CSV table of C-alpha atoms and ligand atoms in Angstrom, one decimal:
chain,number,residue,atom,x,y,z
A,1,MET,CA,11.5,11.7,-6.3
A,2,GLU,CA,9.6,11.4,-9.6
A,3,VAL,CA,6.1,12.9,-9.8
A,4,ILE,CA,3.8,11.7,-12.6
A,5,ILE,CA,0.5,13.3,-13.3
A,6,LYS,CA,-2.0,11.4,-15.5
A,7,ASP,CA,-5.4,12.3,-16.8
A,8,SER,CA,-7.4,9.4,-15.3
A,9,TYR,CA,-7.5,6.8,-12.6
A,10,GLU,CA,-7.2,4.1,-15.3
A,11,GLU,CA,-3.9,5.6,-16.5
A,12,ILE,CA,-2.4,5.8,-13.0
A,13,SER,CA,-3.5,2.3,-12.3
A,14,ALA,CA,-2.1,1.0,-15.6
A,15,LEU,CA,1.3,2.7,-15.0
A,16,ALA,CA,1.6,1.4,-11.4
A,17,ALA,CA,0.8,-2.1,-12.6
A,18,ARG,CA,3.3,-1.8,-15.5
A,19,MET,CA,6.0,-0.8,-13.0
A,20,ILE,CA,5.3,-3.8,-10.8
A,21,ALA,CA,5.1,-6.1,-13.8
A,22,GLN,CA,8.5,-4.8,-15.0
A,23,VAL,CA,10.1,-5.6,-11.7
A,24,VAL,CA,8.5,-9.1,-11.7
A,25,ARG,CA,9.6,-9.7,-15.3
A,26,GLY,CA,13.2,-8.7,-14.4
A,27,LYS,CA,13.2,-10.7,-11.2
A,28,PRO,CA,10.7,-13.6,-11.2
A,29,ASN,CA,11.1,-14.1,-7.4
A,30,ALA,CA,10.6,-10.4,-6.7
A,31,VAL,CA,9.2,-9.3,-3.3
A,32,VAL,CA,6.3,-6.9,-3.7
A,33,GLY,CA,4.8,-4.8,-1.0
A,34,LEU,CA,1.0,-4.3,-1.3
A,35,ALA,CA,-1.7,-2.0,0.1
A,36,THR,CA,-5.4,-2.2,0.6
A,37,GLY,CA,-8.1,0.5,0.2
A,38,SER,CA,-9.9,1.8,-2.9
A,39,THR,CA,-6.8,3.4,-4.6
A,40,PRO,CA,-4.9,0.2,-5.6
A,41,LEU,CA,-8.0,-1.6,-6.9
A,42,GLY,CA,-7.4,-0.5,-10.5
A,43,THR,CA,-3.7,-1.5,-10.2
A,44,TYR,CA,-4.8,-5.0,-9.1
A,45,GLN,CA,-7.3,-5.3,-11.9
A,46,GLU,CA,-4.6,-4.4,-14.4
A,47,LEU,CA,-2.2,-6.9,-12.8
A,48,ILE,CA,-4.9,-9.5,-13.2
A,49,ARG,CA,-5.4,-8.5,-16.8
A,50,LEU,CA,-1.6,-8.6,-17.5
A,51,HIS,CA,-1.5,-12.1,-16.0
A,52,LYS,CA,-4.5,-13.4,-17.9
A,53,GLU,CA,-4.0,-11.7,-21.3
A,54,GLU,CA,-0.2,-11.0,-21.4
A,55,GLY,CA,1.2,-14.0,-19.6
A,56,LEU,CA,2.6,-12.2,-16.6
A,57,ASP,CA,3.9,-15.0,-14.4
A,58,LEU,CA,3.6,-14.3,-10.7
A,59,SER,CA,4.3,-17.8,-9.5
A,60,GLY,CA,7.6,-16.9,-8.0
A,61,VAL,CA,6.5,-13.7,-6.4
A,62,THR,CA,6.4,-13.1,-2.6
A,63,THR,CA,4.1,-10.3,-1.3
A,64,PHE,CA,3.9,-8.5,2.0
A,65,ASN,CA,0.9,-6.3,2.8
A,66,LEU,CA,1.2,-3.1,4.8
A,67,ASP,CA,-1.4,-3.7,7.5
A,68,GLU,CA,-4.2,-5.7,9.1
A,69,TYR,CA,-6.8,-5.2,11.8
A,70,VAL,CA,-6.2,-6.9,15.2
A,71,GLY,CA,-9.0,-9.4,16.0
A,72,LEU,CA,-10.2,-10.1,12.5
A,73,PRO,CA,-9.6,-13.5,11.1
A,74,GLY,CA,-8.6,-13.8,7.4
A,75,ASP,CA,-12.1,-15.1,6.6
A,76,HIS,CA,-13.8,-12.0,7.9
A,77,ASP,CA,-15.0,-9.9,5.0
A,78,GLN,CA,-13.6,-6.7,6.6
A,79,SER,CA,-10.1,-8.2,7.0
A,80,TYR,CA,-7.3,-7.1,4.7
A,81,ARG,CA,-6.4,-10.7,4.1
A,82,TRP,CA,-9.9,-11.2,2.7
A,83,PHE,CA,-9.6,-8.0,0.6
A,84,MET,CA,-6.3,-9.2,-0.9
A,85,ASN,CA,-7.6,-12.7,-1.7
A,86,LYS,CA,-10.8,-11.3,-3.3
A,87,ASN,CA,-9.2,-8.5,-5.3
A,88,LEU,CA,-5.9,-10.0,-6.4
A,89,PHE,CA,-4.5,-13.3,-5.1
A,90,ASN,CA,-7.5,-15.4,-6.1
A,91,HIS,CA,-7.1,-14.3,-9.7
A,92,ILE,CA,-3.4,-14.7,-10.4
A,93,ASN,CA,-1.0,-17.6,-10.2
A,94,ILE,CA,0.7,-16.6,-7.0
A,95,ASP,CA,1.5,-19.3,-4.4
A,96,PRO,CA,-0.8,-18.4,-1.5
A,97,ALA,CA,2.0,-19.5,0.9
A,98,ASN,CA,4.1,-16.6,-0.4
A,99,THR,CA,1.4,-14.0,0.3
A,100,HIS,CA,1.9,-12.3,3.7
A,101,VAL,CA,-0.6,-10.1,5.6
A,102,PRO,CA,0.1,-9.3,9.2
A,103,ASN,CA,-1.7,-11.8,11.5
A,104,GLY,CA,-4.4,-10.0,13.4
A,105,MET,CA,-5.3,-13.1,15.3
A,106,ALA,CA,-1.8,-14.0,16.7
A,107,ASP,CA,-1.7,-14.9,20.4
A,108,ASP,CA,1.4,-12.8,20.9
A,109,ILE,CA,0.8,-9.8,18.6
A,110,GLU,CA,4.1,-8.1,19.5
A,111,ARG,CA,6.1,-11.2,18.7
A,112,SER,CA,4.2,-11.6,15.4
A,113,CYS,CA,5.2,-8.0,14.4
A,114,GLU,CA,8.8,-8.9,15.0
A,115,GLU,CA,8.3,-12.1,13.0
A,116,TYR,CA,6.8,-10.0,10.1
A,117,GLU,CA,10.0,-7.9,10.0
A,118,GLU,CA,12.1,-11.1,10.1
A,119,ALA,CA,10.1,-12.6,7.3
A,120,ILE,CA,10.6,-9.5,5.1
A,121,THR,CA,14.3,-9.7,5.8
A,122,ALA,CA,14.4,-13.5,5.1
A,123,ALA,CA,12.7,-12.9,1.8
A,124,GLY,CA,15.5,-10.6,0.8
A,125,GLY,CA,13.7,-7.3,1.5
A,126,ILE,CA,10.9,-5.6,-0.5
A,127,ASP,CA,11.8,-4.8,-4.1
A,128,ILE,CA,8.9,-2.5,-4.8
A,129,GLN,CA,6.2,-1.2,-2.4
A,130,LEU,CA,2.9,0.1,-3.4
A,131,LEU,CA,1.4,2.8,-1.2
A,132,GLY,CA,-1.8,4.8,-0.9
A,133,ILE,CA,-2.2,7.9,1.1
A,134,GLY,CA,-4.8,9.1,3.6
A,135,GLU,CA,-6.3,12.5,3.4
A,136,ASN,CA,-4.3,13.5,6.5
A,137,GLY,CA,-1.1,12.1,5.0
A,138,HIS,CA,-1.1,8.8,6.7
A,139,SER,CA,0.6,5.9,5.2
A,140,ALA,CA,-0.5,2.3,6.0
A,141,PHE,CA,-1.8,2.8,9.6
A,142,ASN,CA,1.0,5.3,10.4
A,143,GLU,CA,-1.2,8.2,11.4
A,144,PRO,CA,0.1,11.8,12.0
A,145,GLY,CA,2.7,11.7,14.8
A,146,SER,CA,4.0,8.3,14.0
A,147,SER,CA,7.8,7.9,14.3
A,148,LEU,CA,9.5,8.2,10.9
A,149,GLY,CA,11.8,5.4,11.9
A,150,SER,CA,9.0,3.1,13.1
A,151,ARG,CA,8.9,-0.7,12.4
A,152,THR,CA,6.0,-3.1,12.2
A,153,ARG,CA,3.9,-2.7,15.4
A,154,VAL,CA,0.4,-2.4,16.9
A,155,LYS,CA,-1.3,1.0,16.6
A,156,THR,CA,-4.4,2.2,18.3
A,157,LEU,CA,-6.9,3.3,15.6
A,158,ASP,CA,-8.0,6.9,15.6
A,159,GLU,CA,-11.6,7.5,16.8
A,160,GLU,CA,-12.4,8.8,13.3
A,161,THR,CA,-11.3,5.5,11.8
A,162,ILE,CA,-13.3,3.5,14.3
A,163,THR,CA,-16.4,5.5,13.7
A,164,ASP,CA,-15.9,5.2,10.0
A,165,ASN,CA,-15.6,1.5,10.2
A,166,ALA,CA,-18.8,1.1,12.4
A,167,ARG,CA,-21.0,0.8,9.3
A,168,PHE,CA,-19.3,-2.5,8.4
A,169,PHE,CA,-20.0,-4.3,11.7
A,170,GLU,CA,-23.2,-5.4,13.3
A,171,ASN,CA,-22.0,-5.0,16.9
A,172,MET,CA,-20.0,-2.1,18.3
A,173,GLU,CA,-17.7,-4.5,20.2
A,174,ASP,CA,-16.7,-6.2,16.9
A,175,ILE,CA,-15.2,-3.0,15.4
A,176,PRO,CA,-11.4,-3.3,15.5
A,177,ARG,CA,-9.7,-0.8,17.9
A,178,TYR,CA,-6.1,-1.8,16.9
A,179,ALA,CA,-4.2,-2.6,13.8
A,180,ILE,CA,-0.8,-4.1,12.9
A,181,THR,CA,1.1,-1.9,10.5
A,182,MET,CA,4.4,-1.9,8.8
A,183,GLY,CA,6.3,1.1,10.2
A,184,ILE,CA,7.6,4.1,8.2
A,185,GLY,CA,11.1,2.7,8.6
A,186,THR,CA,10.0,-0.6,7.2
A,187,ILE,CA,8.4,1.0,4.2
A,188,MET,CA,11.5,3.2,3.6
A,189,ASP,CA,13.7,0.0,3.5
A,190,SER,CA,11.9,-1.0,0.3
A,191,ARG,CA,14.2,-0.7,-2.8
A,192,ALA,CA,11.5,1.3,-4.6
A,193,VAL,CA,8.2,2.8,-3.6
A,194,ILE,CA,5.2,3.9,-5.7
A,195,LEU,CA,2.7,6.3,-4.0
A,196,LEU,CA,-0.6,6.3,-5.8
A,197,ALA,CA,-3.4,8.9,-5.3
A,198,ASN,CA,-6.5,9.8,-7.1
A,199,LYS,CA,-9.4,12.2,-6.4
A,200,GLU,CA,-9.5,15.8,-5.3
A,201,SER,CA,-9.8,14.7,-1.7
A,202,LYS,CA,-6.2,13.7,-1.8
A,203,ALA,CA,-4.9,17.0,-3.3
A,204,GLU,CA,-3.9,18.6,0.0
A,205,ALA,CA,-2.1,15.5,1.2
A,206,ILE,CA,-0.3,15.1,-2.1
A,207,SER,CA,0.8,18.8,-2.2
A,208,ILE,CA,2.3,18.6,1.3
A,209,THR,CA,3.9,15.2,0.6
A,210,VAL,CA,5.6,16.4,-2.6
A,211,GLU,CA,6.3,20.0,-1.9
A,212,GLY,CA,6.0,20.5,1.9
A,213,PRO,CA,8.6,19.9,4.6
A,214,ILE,CA,9.2,16.4,5.9
A,215,THR,CA,7.3,16.0,9.1
A,216,ALA,CA,5.9,13.1,11.3
A,217,MET,CA,2.7,15.1,11.3
A,218,VAL,CA,2.3,14.1,7.6
A,219,PRO,CA,4.0,10.6,7.6
A,220,ALA,CA,3.9,10.2,3.8
A,221,THR,CA,6.3,13.2,3.4
A,222,ILE,CA,9.1,10.8,4.3
A,223,VAL,CA,9.0,9.5,0.7
A,224,GLN,CA,11.0,12.7,-0.2
A,225,MET,CA,13.9,10.9,1.5
A,226,HIS,CA,13.5,7.7,-0.6
A,227,PRO,CA,16.0,7.4,-3.5
A,228,LYS,CA,13.5,5.6,-5.7
A,229,ALA,CA,10.1,7.1,-5.0
A,230,THR,CA,7.5,7.5,-7.8
A,231,ILE,CA,4.4,9.5,-7.0
A,232,ILE,CA,1.7,8.8,-9.5
A,233,VAL,CA,-1.5,10.9,-9.3
A,234,ASP,CA,-4.5,11.8,-11.4
A,235,ARG,CA,-5.1,15.5,-12.2
A,236,PRO,CA,-7.6,16.1,-9.3
A,237,ALA,CA,-5.1,14.6,-6.8
A,238,GLY,CA,-2.3,16.7,-8.3
A,239,SER,CA,-4.4,19.9,-8.5
A,240,LYS,CA,-2.7,21.6,-5.6
A,241,LEU,CA,0.9,21.0,-6.8
A,242,THR,CA,2.5,24.3,-7.7
A,243,ARG,CA,5.6,23.2,-9.7
A,244,GLU,CA,5.6,21.9,-13.2
A,245,TYR,CA,5.9,18.1,-13.5
A,246,PRO,CA,6.5,17.3,-17.2
A,247,ASP,CA,4.8,14.2,-18.6
A,248,ARG,CA,7.6,11.7,-19.1
A,249,PRO,CA,7.9,7.9,-19.0
A,250,ALA,CA,8.2,6.4,-15.5
A,251,ARG,CA,11.7,5.4,-14.4
A,252,ILE,CA,12.7,1.8,-15.0
A,253,VAL,CA,13.0,0.1,-11.6
A,254,ASN,CA,15.7,-2.5,-11.8
A,255,PRO,CA,15.4,-5.0,-9.0
A,256,THR,CA,18.6,-6.3,-7.5
B,301,F6R,C1,-4.1,0.5,3.5
B,301,F6R,C2,-3.3,1.7,3.6
B,301,F6R,C3,-3.9,3.0,3.9
B,301,F6R,C4,-4.6,3.5,2.6
B,301,F6R,C5,-5.2,4.9,2.8
B,301,F6R,C6,-5.9,5.4,1.6
B,301,F6R,O1,-3.3,-0.7,3.3
B,301,F6R,O2,-2.1,1.6,3.5
B,301,F6R,O3,-3.0,3.9,4.3
B,301,F6R,O4,-3.7,3.6,1.5
B,301,F6R,O5,-6.0,4.9,3.9
B,301,F6R,O6,-7.1,4.6,1.4
B,301,F6R,P1,-8.0,4.7,0.1
B,301,F6R,O7,-7.1,4.1,-1.0
B,301,F6R,O8,-9.1,3.8,0.4
B,301,F6R,O9,-8.3,6.1,-0.2
């Protein structure tokens, strides 16, 4: 596991984008795993800049997102499909048909979760997976207690998440109660993972994830078992780490 601490959000975003770009340059048909939330927004902005200003070609890339709400169509402004289109896909030369977000509107949700796993396998597996982290150490919608071997499946959202989301919906009954999420096992099958965190509010989760024992109660700790995990944090998010992490260039991820 490689831990990189940078001075600013801009720097962690630029580094994550550069690592993804490096994989894509080495393998134009790379399979990239993506996350939603506030953390990766800077990475997506930098990828867009690399595409527009430095000719990064994403036309052969396939993407798989970590999660999606059950019951929200892709044209709902709170869906993760909407988020990805708005913040990345609409601004780069990726083929929309090669962008995958779990289908929260499937008639048979369980079957659609199996199909998501099958689609990842058919694409050749994920070359590099971008991850955020929740303050409680969750990864995607794998909340504390999730099986460390789990695959893509439906999860009931925590009451806290439901309450938090209430502000985005006019009616209580429209707030999603379930989500589809890649499992921890699915994430661990990726050839490389980048876990990105900024802000002081993530410091505790990062300290346990990097220096604590591996436990299902903090699902992100499983990255300690990944042979190619890079944890990239800004100084506030890294402020509770106790060991020294020298500033050195990020590893070169060679896609296969
Ligand atoms: C979303 C995801 C979540 C977020 C996490 C942090 O696809 O995987 O686990 O990464 O909730 O969210 P932000 O980045 O908004 O702090």
